[in-house]
PDB file of C-alpha atoms (C1' of nucleotides) in Angstrom:
ATOM      1  CA  MET A   1      91.513  93.248 176.953  1.00 31.00           C
ATOM      2  CA  ALA A   2      91.240  96.957 176.905  1.00 32.00           C
ATOM      3  CA  ALA A   3      87.530  96.870 177.578  1.00 32.00           C
ATOM      4  CA  CYS A   4      88.157  95.811 181.135  1.00 32.00           C
ATOM      5  CA  GLY A   5      90.857  98.133 182.156  1.00 30.00           C
ATOM      6  CA  GLY A   6      88.903 101.303 182.028  1.00 32.00           C
ATOM      7  CA  GLY A   7      88.102 103.985 184.444  1.00 33.00           C
ATOM      8  CA  GLY A   8      84.432 103.328 185.057  1.00 35.00           C
ATOM      9  CA  PHE A   9      81.443 105.522 184.541  1.00 36.00           C
ATOM     10  CA  ASN A  10      82.214 109.169 184.245  1.00 38.00           C
ATOM     11  CA  SER A  11      79.536 111.461 185.550  1.00 33.00           C
ATOM     12  CA  ASN A  12      80.710 114.152 183.189  1.00 36.00           C
ATOM     13  CA  LEU A  13      79.396 112.111 180.295  1.00 37.00           C
ATOM     14  CA  SER A  14      75.983 113.652 180.479  1.00 32.00           C
ATOM     15  CA  VAL A  15      77.569 117.038 180.054  1.00 29.00           C
ATOM     16  CA  LEU A  16      79.604 115.832 177.124  1.00 34.00           C
ATOM     17  CA  ILE A  17      76.691 114.273 175.283  1.00 35.00           C
ATOM     18  CA  GLN A  18      74.414 117.153 176.146  1.00 32.00           C
ATOM     19  CA  SER A  19      76.803 119.546 174.538  1.00 32.00           C
ATOM     20  CA  GLN A  20      76.895 117.527 171.341  1.00 34.00           C
ATOM     21  CA  ARG A  21      73.213 116.872 171.145  1.00 32.00           C
ATOM     22  CA  GLY A  22      71.338 118.572 168.397  1.00 31.00           C
ATOM     23  CA  PRO A  23      68.289 120.704 169.159  1.00 28.00           C
ATOM     24  CA  CYS A  24      65.908 118.006 167.984  1.00 29.00           C
ATOM     25  CA  ALA A  25      67.559 115.004 169.564  1.00 32.00           C
ATOM     26  CA  ALA A  26      65.582 113.071 172.144  1.00 29.00           C
ATOM     27  CA  SER A  27      67.362 113.792 175.351  1.00 31.00           C
ATOM     28  CA  GLN A  28      65.325 111.830 177.858  1.00 34.00           C
ATOM     29  CA  PRO A  29      66.569 108.269 177.463  1.00 36.00           C
ATOM     30  CA  LEU A  30      70.167 109.220 177.130  1.00 40.00           C
ATOM     31  CA  GLU A  31      70.089 111.529 180.071  1.00 38.00           C
ATOM     32  CA  ALA A  32      68.332 108.963 182.165  1.00 38.00           C
ATOM     33  CA  PHE A  33      70.940 106.469 181.153  1.00 41.00           C
ATOM     34  CA  PHE A  34      73.810 108.730 182.038  1.00 40.00           C
ATOM     35  CA  LEU A  35      72.355 109.900 185.305  1.00 35.00           C
ATOM     36  CA  SER A  36      71.143 106.529 186.393  1.00 35.00           C
ATOM     37  CA  GLY A  37      72.605 105.647 189.713  1.00 31.00           C
ATOM     38  CA  THR A  38      72.400 101.994 188.827  1.00 31.00           C
ATOM     39  CA  SER A  39      74.789 102.286 185.942  1.00 34.00           C
ATOM     40  CA  PRO A  40      77.735 100.087 186.746  1.00 34.00           C
ATOM     41  CA  THR A  41      81.298 100.898 186.094  1.00 39.00           C
ATOM     42  CA  PHE A  42      82.596  99.176 183.035  1.00 45.00           C
ATOM     43  CA  LEU A  43      85.349  97.658 185.061  1.00 37.00           C
ATOM     44  CA  GLY A  44      84.448  94.043 185.465  1.00 35.00           C
ATOM     45  CA  SER A  45      80.805  94.556 184.595  1.00 34.00           C
ATOM     46  CA  ARG A  46      80.991  91.794 182.050  1.00 32.00           C
ATOM     47  CA  SER A  47      78.707  89.493 183.883  1.00 32.00           C
ATOM     48  CA  VAL A  48      78.450  86.772 181.291  1.00 34.00           C
ATOM     49  CA  MET A  49      81.665  87.166 179.384  1.00 34.00           C
ATOM     50  CA  SER A  50      85.208  86.338 180.187  1.00 33.00           C
ATOM     51  CA  PHE A  51      88.068  88.761 180.192  1.00 36.00           C
ATOM     52  CA  ALA A  52      89.434  87.070 177.104  1.00 40.00           C
ATOM     53  CA  ASP A  53      86.276  88.042 175.315  1.00 54.00           C
ATOM     54  CA  ARG A  54      86.915  90.839 172.892  1.00 76.00           C
ATOM     55  CA  ARG A  55      83.267  91.736 172.821  1.00 90.00           C
ATOM     56  CA  LEU A  56      82.120  94.864 174.549  1.00 93.00           C
ATOM     57  CA  THR A  57      79.922  94.580 177.575  1.00 93.00           C
ATOM     58  CA  VAL A  58      76.204  95.106 177.401  1.00 93.00           C
ATOM     59  CA  ASP A  59      76.589  98.379 179.250  1.00 93.00           C
ATOM     60  CA  GLN A  60      79.287  99.611 176.947  1.00 94.00           C
ATOM     61  CA  VAL A  61      77.228  98.773 173.920  1.00 95.00           C
ATOM     62  CA  GLN A  62      74.165 100.431 175.401  1.00 94.00           C
ATOM     63  CA  PHE A  63      76.157 103.525 176.084  1.00 94.00           C
ATOM     64  CA  LEU A  64      77.593 103.582 172.595  1.00 95.00           C
ATOM     65  CA  GLU A  65      74.128 103.045 171.145  1.00 95.00           C
ATOM     66  CA  LYS A  66      72.803 106.055 173.025  1.00 94.00           C
ATOM     67  CA  SER A  67      75.707 108.093 171.836  1.00 94.00           C
ATOM     68  CA  PHE A  68      75.140 106.898 168.289  1.00 95.00           C
ATOM     69  CA  GLU A  69      71.508 107.987 168.478  1.00 93.00           C
ATOM     70  CA  VAL A  70      72.649 111.464 169.350  1.00 92.00           C
ATOM     71  CA  GLU A  71      75.157 111.687 166.526  1.00 92.00           C
ATOM     72  CA  ASN A  72      76.312 108.893 164.278  1.00 91.00           C
ATOM     73  CA  LYS A  73      79.564 110.619 163.415  1.00 91.00           C
ATOM     74  CA  LEU A  74      82.416 110.826 165.823  1.00 92.00           C
ATOM     75  CA  GLU A  75      84.483 113.932 166.293  1.00 93.00           C
ATOM     76  CA  PRO A  76      87.984 113.381 167.704  1.00 93.00           C
ATOM     77  CA  GLU A  77      87.241 114.966 171.096  1.00 92.00           C
ATOM     78  CA  ARG A  78      84.103 112.960 171.492  1.00 94.00           C
ATOM     79  CA  LYS A  79      85.898 109.787 170.562  1.00 94.00           C
ATOM     80  CA  ILE A  80      88.584 110.403 173.177  1.00 93.00           C
ATOM     81  CA  GLN A  81      86.029 111.227 175.814  1.00 93.00           C
ATOM     82  CA  LEU A  82      83.928 108.178 175.049  1.00 94.00           C
ATOM     83  CA  ALA A  83      86.989 105.981 175.098  1.00 94.00           C
ATOM     84  CA  LYS A  84      88.030 107.394 178.446  1.00 93.00           C
ATOM     85  CA  ASP A  85      84.575 107.004 179.918  1.00 94.00           C
ATOM     86  CA  LEU A  86      84.099 103.460 178.661  1.00 93.00           C
ATOM     87  CA  GLY A  87      87.606 102.307 179.357  1.00 93.00           C
ATOM     88  CA  LEU A  88      88.238 101.517 175.720  1.00 92.00           C
ATOM     89  CA  GLN A  89      90.861 102.495 173.205  1.00 92.00           C
ATOM     90  CA  PRO A  90      89.781 105.441 171.034  1.00 93.00           C
ATOM     91  CA  ARG A  91      90.327 103.177 168.075  1.00 94.00           C
ATOM     92  CA  GLN A  92      87.814 100.692 169.462  1.00 94.00           C
ATOM     93  CA  VAL A  93      85.241 103.437 169.756  1.00 95.00           C
ATOM     94  CA  ALA A  94      85.958 104.540 166.211  1.00 95.00           C
ATOM     95  CA  ILE A  95      85.646 100.997 164.934  1.00 95.00           C
ATOM     96  CA  TRP A  96      82.429 100.484 166.805  1.00 96.00           C
ATOM     97  CA  PHE A  97      80.924 103.614 165.243  1.00 96.00           C
ATOM     98  CA  GLN A  98      82.144 102.574 161.860  1.00 95.00           C
ATOM     99  CA  ASN A  99      80.577  99.151 162.121  1.00 95.00           C
ATOM    100  CA  ARG A 100      77.441 100.643 163.602  1.00 95.00           C
ATOM    101  CA  ARG A 101      77.092 103.012 160.662  1.00 95.00           C
ATOM    102  CA  ALA A 102      77.473 100.066 158.310  1.00 95.00           C
ATOM    103  CA  ARG A 103      74.697  98.185 160.124  1.00 94.00           C
ATOM    104  CA  TRP A 104      72.491 101.261 160.063  1.00 94.00           C
ATOM    105  CA  LYS A 105      73.060 101.648 156.353  1.00 93.00           C
ATOM    106  CA  THR A 106      72.133  98.036 155.707  1.00 93.00           C
ATOM    107  CA  LYS A 107      68.933  98.439 157.689  1.00 92.00           C
ATOM    108  CA  GLN A 108      68.160 101.633 155.842  1.00 92.00           C
ATOM    109  CA  LEU A 109      68.614  99.885 152.512  1.00 90.00           C
ATOM    110  CA  GLU A 110      66.239  97.150 153.616  1.00 90.00           C
ATOM    111  CA  LYS A 111      63.652  99.746 154.589  1.00 90.00           C
ATOM    112  CA  ASP A 112      64.079 101.582 151.310  1.00 91.00           C
ATOM    113  CA  TYR A 113      63.698  98.330 149.446  1.00 90.00           C
ATOM    114  CA  GLU A 114      60.468  97.528 151.256  1.00 90.00           C
ATOM    115  CA  VAL A 115      59.074 100.965 150.470  1.00 92.00           C
ATOM    116  CA  LEU A 116      59.986 100.629 146.815  1.00 92.00           C
ATOM    117  CA  GLU A 117      58.615  97.121 146.659  1.00 92.00           C
ATOM    118  CA  SER A 118      55.249  98.095 148.085  1.00 93.00           C
ATOM    119  CA  SER A 119      55.149 101.076 145.768  1.00 95.00           C
ATOM    120  CA  TYR A 120      55.902  98.822 142.827  1.00 96.00           C
ATOM    121  CA  ASN A 121      53.223  96.349 143.854  1.00 95.00           C
ATOM    122  CA  GLY A 122      50.666  99.111 144.070  1.00 96.00           C
ATOM    123  CA  LEU A 123      51.567 100.472 140.663  1.00 96.00           C
ATOM    124  CA  LYS A 124      51.512  97.019 139.137  1.00 97.00           C
ATOM    125  CA  ALA A 125      48.056  96.371 140.536  1.00 97.00           C
ATOM    126  CA  ASP A 126      46.873  99.656 139.031  1.00 97.00           C
ATOM    127  CA  TYR A 127      48.429  98.764 135.728  1.00 97.00           C
ATOM    128  CA  ASP A 128      46.812  95.336 135.660  1.00 97.00           C
ATOM    129  CA  ASN A 129      43.439  96.850 136.423  1.00 97.00           C
ATOM    130  CA  LEU A 130      43.870  99.368 133.633  1.00 97.00           C
ATOM    131  CA  LEU A 131      44.776  96.592 131.213  1.00 97.00           C
ATOM    132  CA  LYS A 132      41.621  94.708 132.108  1.00 97.00           C
ATOM    133  CA  GLU A 133      39.563  97.837 131.732  1.00 97.00           C
ATOM    134  CA  LYS A 134      41.169  98.498 128.370  1.00 97.00           C
ATOM    135  CA  GLU A 135      40.312  95.006 127.145  1.00 97.00           C
ATOM    136  CA  ARG A 136      36.784  95.344 128.367  1.00 97.00           C
ATOM    137  CA  LEU A 137      36.332  98.661 126.593  1.00 97.00           C
ATOM    138  CA  ARG A 138      37.863  97.309 123.424  1.00 97.00           C
ATOM    139  CA  ALA A 139      35.450  94.388 123.420  1.00 97.00           C
ATOM    140  CA  GLU A 140      32.621  96.821 123.946  1.00 97.00           C
ATOM    141  CA  VAL A 141      33.771  98.943 121.007  1.00 97.00           C
ATOM    142  CA  ASN A 142      33.973  95.866 118.793  1.00 97.00           C
ATOM    143  CA  LEU A 143      30.514  94.766 119.788  1.00 96.00           C
ATOM    144  CA  LEU A 144      28.971  98.151 119.148  1.00 96.00           C
ATOM    145  CA  THR A 145      30.793  98.527 115.843  1.00 96.00           C
ATOM    146  CA  ASN A 146      29.554  95.197 114.603  1.00 96.00           C
ATOM    147  CA  GLU A 147      26.033  96.026 115.627  1.00 95.00           C
ATOM    148  CA  LEU A 148      26.261  99.295 113.758  1.00 95.00           C
ATOM    149  CA  LEU A 149      27.584  97.638 110.619  1.00 95.00           C
ATOM    150  CA  LEU A 150      24.881  95.045 110.734  1.00 94.00           C
ATOM    151  CA  LYS A 151      22.222  97.734 110.940  1.00 93.00           C
ATOM    152  CA  GLU A 152      23.784  99.634 108.055  1.00 92.00           C
ATOM    153  CA  LYS A 153      23.808  96.520 105.922  1.00 91.00           C
ATOM    154  CA  GLU A 154      20.208  95.673 106.691  1.00 90.00           C
ATOM    155  CA  LYS A 155      19.140  99.204 105.921  1.00 86.00           C
ATOM    156  CA  GLY A 156      20.891  99.502 102.572  1.00 80.00           C
ATOM    157  CA  GLY A 157      21.031  95.852 101.563  1.00 65.00           C
ATOM    158  CA  SER A 158      18.435  96.035  98.783  1.00 54.00           C
ATOM    159  CA  GLU A 159      19.730  99.284  97.349  1.00 54.00           C
ATOM    160  CA  LEU A 160      23.255  98.178  96.611  1.00 50.00           C
ATOM    161  CA  SER A 161      24.671 100.086  93.714  1.00 47.00           C
ATOM    162  CA  ASP A 162      27.748  99.008  91.808  1.00 45.00           C
ATOM    163  CA  LYS A 163      29.728 101.212  94.060  1.00 44.00           C
ATOM    164  CA  ASP A 164      28.285  99.692  97.184  1.00 44.00           C
ATOM    165  CA  ALA A 165      28.925  96.256  95.875  1.00 42.00           C
ATOM    166  CA  PHE A 166      32.537  97.131  95.437  1.00 40.00           C
ATOM    167  CA  TYR A 167      32.681  98.385  98.945  1.00 41.00           C
ATOM    168  CA  GLU A 168      31.299  95.151 100.181  1.00 40.00           C
ATOM    169  CA  GLU A 169      33.872  92.860  98.619  1.00 39.00           C
ATOM    170  CA  PRO A 170      37.432  93.772  97.853  1.00 39.00           C
ATOM    171  CA  PRO A 171      38.971  92.544  94.643  1.00 37.00           C
ATOM    172  CA  GLY A 172      40.714  89.346  95.540  1.00 38.00           C
ATOM    173  CA  LYS A 173      41.375  88.202  99.044  1.00 38.00           C
ATOM    174  CA  ALA A 174      44.522  90.151  99.781  1.00 37.00           C
ATOM    175  CA  MET A 175      43.020  92.347 102.410  1.00 37.00           C
ATOM    176  CA  ALA A 176      40.468  89.951 103.756  1.00 37.00           C
ATOM    177  CA  ASP A 177      42.897  87.490 105.303  1.00 39.00           C
ATOM    178  CA  SER A 178      43.520  89.407 108.401  1.00 38.00           C
ATOM    179  CA  ALA A 179      40.011  90.728 108.782  1.00 37.00           C
ATOM    180  CA  SER A 180      37.699  88.899 111.068  1.00 39.00           C
ATOM    181  CA  GLU A 181      34.243  87.724 110.138  1.00 37.00           C
ATOM    182  CA  GLY A 182      31.756  90.551 109.818  1.00 36.00           C
ATOM    183  CA  GLU A 183      34.337  93.174 109.058  1.00 38.00           C
ATOM    184  CA  VAL A 184      33.897  95.237 105.978  1.00 37.00           C
ATOM    185  CA  SER A 185      36.837  95.447 103.636  1.00 37.00           C
ATOM    186  CA  THR A 186      39.428  98.042 104.379  1.00 36.00           C
ATOM    187  CA  VAL A 187      40.170  98.646 100.720  1.00 35.00           C
ATOM    188  CA  ALA A 188      37.252 100.937 100.617  1.00 35.00           C
ATOM    189  CA  CYS A 189      38.168 103.621  98.219  1.00 34.00           C
ATOM    190  CA  LYS A 190      38.025 104.206  94.542  1.00 36.00           C
ATOM    191  CA  GLN A 191      40.412 106.398  92.701  1.00 37.00           C
ATOM    192  CA  GLU A 192      37.600 108.588  91.415  1.00 34.00           C
ATOM    193  CA  ASP A 193      36.276 108.978  94.934  1.00 38.00           C
ATOM    194  CA  ILE A 194      39.639 110.141  96.087  1.00 36.00           C
ATOM    195  CA  SER A 195      40.176 112.539  93.261  1.00 36.00           C
ATOM    196  CA  SER A 196      36.710 113.991  93.412  1.00 36.00           C
ATOM    197  CA  ASP A 197      35.987 113.977  97.071  1.00 38.00           C
ATOM    198  CA  LYS A 198      39.264 113.239  98.750  1.00 36.00           C
ATOM    199  CA  SER A 199      38.972 115.968 101.283  1.00 35.00           C
ATOM    200  CA  ASP A 200      36.085 114.463 103.199  1.00 35.00           C
ATOM    201  CA  MET A 201      37.326 110.952 103.173  1.00 34.00           C
ATOM    202  CA  PHE A 202      37.633 110.934 106.934  1.00 33.00           C
ATOM    203  CA  ASP A 203      35.331 113.713 107.696  1.00 34.00           C
ATOM    204  CA  SER A 204      33.271 112.678 110.635  1.00 33.00           C
ATOM    205  CA  GLU A 205      30.189 113.887 108.796  1.00 31.00           C
ATOM    206  CA  SER A 206      30.973 111.694 105.836  1.00 33.00           C
ATOM    207  CA  PRO A 207      29.029 108.508 105.252  1.00 32.00           C
ATOM    208  CA  HIS A 208      32.328 106.797 104.648  1.00 35.00           C
ATOM    209  CA  TYR A 209      32.511 106.301 108.375  1.00 32.00           C
ATOM    210  CA  ALA A 210      29.577 103.997 108.181  1.00 31.00           C
ATOM    211  CA  ASP A 211      30.787 102.060 105.177  1.00 33.00           C
ATOM    212  CA  GLY A 212      33.579 100.404 106.964  1.00 32.00           C
ATOM    213  CA  VAL A 213      36.653 102.467 106.325  1.00 32.00           C
ATOM    214  CA  HIS A 214      36.918 103.911 109.748  1.00 35.00           C
ATOM    215  CA  SER A 215      35.266 101.141 111.630  1.00 33.00           C
ATOM    216  CA  SER A 216      37.792  98.677 110.355  1.00 33.00           C
ATOM    217  CA  LEU A 217      40.502 100.915 111.664  1.00 32.00           C
ATOM    218  CA  LEU A 218      38.765 100.654 114.946  1.00 32.00           C
ATOM    219  CA  GLU A 219      38.710  96.931 114.850  1.00 33.00           C
ATOM    220  CA  ALA A 220      42.294  96.465 113.903  1.00 34.00           C
ATOM    221  CA  GLY A 221      44.379  96.070 117.001  1.00 34.00           C
ATOM    222  CA  ASP A 222      47.383  97.028 114.949  1.00 34.00           C
ATOM    223  CA  SER A 223      45.915  99.644 112.703  1.00 34.00           C
ATOM    224  CA  SER A 224      48.863  99.675 110.379  1.00 32.00           C
ATOM    225  CA  TYR A 225      47.779  96.320 109.029  1.00 29.00           C
ATOM    226  CA  VAL A 226      45.007  97.958 107.107  1.00 32.00           C
ATOM    227  CA  PHE A 227      46.962  98.330 103.926  1.00 30.00           C
ATOM    228  CA  GLN A 228      49.300  95.412 104.346  1.00 35.00           C
ATOM    229  CA  PRO A 229      49.075  92.384 102.126  1.00 32.00           C
ATOM    230  CA  ASP A 230      49.377  89.010 103.729  1.00 35.00           C
ATOM    231  CA  GLN A 231      53.097  88.611 104.324  1.00 37.00           C
ATOM    232  CA  SER A 232      52.980  85.906 106.867  1.00 37.00           C
ATOM    233  CA  ASP A 233      55.463  83.785 104.945  1.00 38.00           C
ATOM    234  CA  LEU A 234      58.035  86.520 104.582  1.00 40.00           C
ATOM    235  CA  SER A 235      60.987  86.916 106.840  1.00 41.00           C
ATOM    236  CA  GLN A 236      61.273  90.037 108.953  1.00 43.00           C
ATOM    237  CA  ASP A 237      64.054  91.358 106.722  1.00 42.00           C
ATOM    238  CA  GLU A 238      62.033  90.704 103.625  1.00 39.00           C
ATOM    239  CA  GLU A 239      59.101  92.472 105.159  1.00 38.00           C
ATOM    240  CA  ASP A 240      61.250  95.423 106.056  1.00 41.00           C
ATOM    241  CA  ASN A 241      62.705  95.677 102.597  1.00 42.00           C
ATOM    242  CA  LEU A 242      59.306  95.352 101.034  1.00 37.00           C
ATOM    243  CA  SER A 243      57.834  98.016 103.162  1.00 39.00           C
ATOM    244  CA  LYS A 244      60.692 100.377 102.391  1.00 39.00           C
ATOM    245  CA  SER A 245      60.955  99.838  98.661  1.00 38.00           C
ATOM    246  CA  LEU A 246      57.582  98.833  97.333  1.00 35.00           C
ATOM    247  CA  LEU A 247      54.807  99.823  99.577  1.00 35.00           C
ATOM    248  CA  PRO A 248      54.796 103.379 100.808  1.00 35.00           C
ATOM    249  CA  PRO A 249      51.473 102.888 102.580  1.00 33.00           C
ATOM    250  CA  LEU A 250      53.184 100.473 104.915  1.00 33.00           C
ATOM    251  CA  ALA A 251      54.961 103.436 106.356  1.00 32.00           C
ATOM    252  CA  PHE A 252      51.737 104.679 107.827  1.00 33.00           C
ATOM    253  CA  PRO A 253      52.110 105.379 111.482  1.00 35.00           C
ATOM    254  CA  LYS A 254      50.740 102.788 113.747  1.00 38.00           C
ATOM    255  CA  LEU A 255      47.540 104.000 115.311  1.00 36.00           C
ATOM    256  CA  GLU A 256      47.310 103.798 119.026  1.00 40.00           C
ATOM    257  CA  ASP A 257      44.040 103.229 120.757  1.00 40.00           C
ATOM    258  CA  ASP A 258      43.579 106.876 121.466  1.00 40.00           C
ATOM    259  CA  ASP A 259      44.097 107.738 117.796  1.00 38.00           C
ATOM    260  CA  TYR A 260      40.758 106.279 116.855  1.00 38.00           C
ATOM    261  CA  SER A 261      39.025 109.590 116.747  1.00 37.00           C
ATOM    262  CA  ASP A 262      41.089 111.056 113.919  1.00 37.00           C
ATOM    263  CA  PRO A 263      42.813 109.552 110.928  1.00 35.00           C
ATOM    264  CA  PRO A 264      46.523 110.118 110.523  1.00 35.00           C
ATOM    265  CA  ALA A 265      47.288 113.273 108.628  1.00 37.00           C
ATOM    266  CA  CYS A 266      49.427 111.405 106.129  1.00 33.00           C
ATOM    267  CA  PHE A 267      46.578 109.120 105.218  1.00 35.00           C
ATOM    268  CA  GLU A 268      45.174 111.581 102.724  1.00 33.00           C
ATOM    269  CA  ASP A 269      48.490 111.924 100.959  1.00 33.00           C
ATOM    270  CA  HIS A 270      48.773 108.201 100.490  1.00 35.00           C
ATOM    271  CA  ALA A 271      45.147 107.480  99.833  1.00 32.00           C
ATOM    272  CA  ILE A 272      45.814 106.955  96.167  1.00 27.00           C
ATOM    273  CA  TRP A 273      47.790 103.841  97.000  1.00 30.00           C
ATOM    274  CA  CYS A 274      44.823 101.915  98.156  1.00 30.00           C
ATOM    275  CA  TRP A 275      43.634 101.744  94.608  1.00 30.00           C
ATOM    276  CA  SER A 276      46.927 100.265  93.497  1.00 29.00           C
ATOM    277  CA  PHE A 277      46.131  97.121  95.446  1.00 27.00           C
TER     278      PHE A 277
ATOM    279  C1'  DT B   1      78.631  67.892 171.827  1.00 73.20           C
ATOM    280  C1'  DT B   2      79.015  69.444 167.383  1.00 73.20           C
ATOM    281  C1'  DG B   3      78.079  71.570 163.096  1.00 73.20           C
ATOM    282  C1'  DT B   4      76.346  75.617 161.055  1.00 73.20           C
ATOM    283  C1'  DG B   5      74.549  80.153 160.410  1.00 73.20           C
ATOM    284  C1'  DT B   6      74.584  84.815 162.386  1.00 73.20           C
ATOM    285  C1'  DT B   7      76.497  88.719 164.796  1.00 73.20           C
ATOM    286  C1'  DT B   8      80.191  91.473 166.472  1.00 73.20           C
ATOM    287  C1'  DT B   9      84.859  93.192 166.543  1.00 73.20           C
ATOM    288  C1'  DA B  10      88.886  94.195 163.984  1.00 73.20           C
ATOM    289  C1'  DT B  11      91.924  94.633 159.750  1.00 73.20           C
ATOM    290  C1'  DT B  12      93.074  96.032 155.171  1.00 73.20           C
ATOM    291  C1'  DG B  13      93.040  98.714 151.187  1.00 73.20           C
ATOM    292  C1'  DC B  14      91.267 102.410 148.767  1.00 73.20           C
ATOM    293  C1'  DC B  15      89.357 107.023 148.434  1.00 73.20           C
ATOM    294  C1'  DT B  16      88.439 111.880 149.689  1.00 73.20           C
ATOM    295  C1'  DC B  17      89.348 116.019 152.045  1.00 73.20           C
ATOM    296  C1'  DC B  18      92.113 119.434 154.181  1.00 73.20           C
TER     297       DC B  18
ATOM    298  C1'  DG C   1     100.903 113.404 153.253  1.00 73.20           C
ATOM    299  C1'  DG C   2      98.005 112.390 157.140  1.00 73.20           C
ATOM    300  C1'  DA C   3      93.367 111.647 159.059  1.00 73.20           C
ATOM    301  C1'  DG C   4      89.173 109.676 158.650  1.00 73.20           C
ATOM    302  C1'  DG C   5      85.433 107.196 156.172  1.00 73.20           C
ATOM    303  C1'  DC C   6      83.822 103.209 153.761  1.00 73.20           C
ATOM    304  C1'  DA C   7      83.535  98.494 151.624  1.00 73.20           C
ATOM    305  C1'  DA C   8      85.095  94.044 151.898  1.00 73.20           C
ATOM    306  C1'  DT C   9      86.514  90.546 154.650  1.00 73.20           C
ATOM    307  C1'  DA C  10      88.712  87.828 158.449  1.00 73.20           C
ATOM    308  C1'  DA C  11      88.287  86.127 162.950  1.00 73.20           C
ATOM    309  C1'  DA C  12      86.085  85.364 167.228  1.00 73.20           C
ATOM    310  C1'  DA C  13      81.956  84.698 169.766  1.00 73.20           C
ATOM    311  C1'  DC C  14      77.231  83.565 169.978  1.00 73.20           C
ATOM    312  C1'  DA C  15      72.792  80.964 169.076  1.00 73.20           C
ATOM    313  C1'  DC C  16      70.594  76.988 168.134  1.00 73.20           C
ATOM    314  C1'  DA C  17      69.086  72.726 166.098  1.00 73.20           C
ATOM    315  C1'  DA C  18      70.162  67.824 165.718  1.00 73.20           C
TER     316       DA C  18
END
DNA sequence: TTGTGTTTTATTGCCTCC
DNA sequence: GGAGGCAATAAAACACAA
């Protein structure tokens, strides 16, 4: 095997490696290795392997490792020199570097994966915490809203006008199906209200906020349900067609949690439709 | 001792660059 | 077109449990 026919340790190696070493490379170990008087020749230094063994000796591998640390690419002159110094074929040196780069890349990928994984785990933990916090805050909002509605009812219970009575119960049960107990109807507008006082329908100063219109928006997880009839027995296609052809209000944008503070701008334009129900 | 999984060395085929 | 790099893979050697 070529590994055993070589010319032994070349003292010029330190010069060779030194010349190829970058300014930031750690020089100490390599230099110590090269200058070590105990370094054996590679001829016959294979203490535990036979000559038939195609594996490189421990010393050869150590030497190549040091060289790889300095520079993981192999220029032709360096390859020849290393081969000469180690008693190997230049091709063997090239192959060793090639395989070594492949191993390094695999290790690097494993490291990168670990970094990404820990980053992902951290982000997921944050996300889960935020979800919990969101649920907690939502429950709090529901609780406070119900308390507020209860107070409003108690305060104005004996003074219910015809108008108030209408606000309290929607005509029919169309809208009430999806509303939970204690919610005030969402069909909370009269055509004359809209025509006469449409502009302040969602004005924060308006008492309408306290009569259930806005609070029910708050309570609806999916705010777009507000004007939807009960379609639970319709297929998805049927629902889609219905929403496109018959019920313009269904095209209201879905309100996200952070939309609670303001009504959608299009709401005013479509407000007339709530009377059609 | 043997079977099996892992590591190391080497080959092959493809691609890019000069 | 040749040299060199890389990915995939074969083959040999090693490590180790049963």
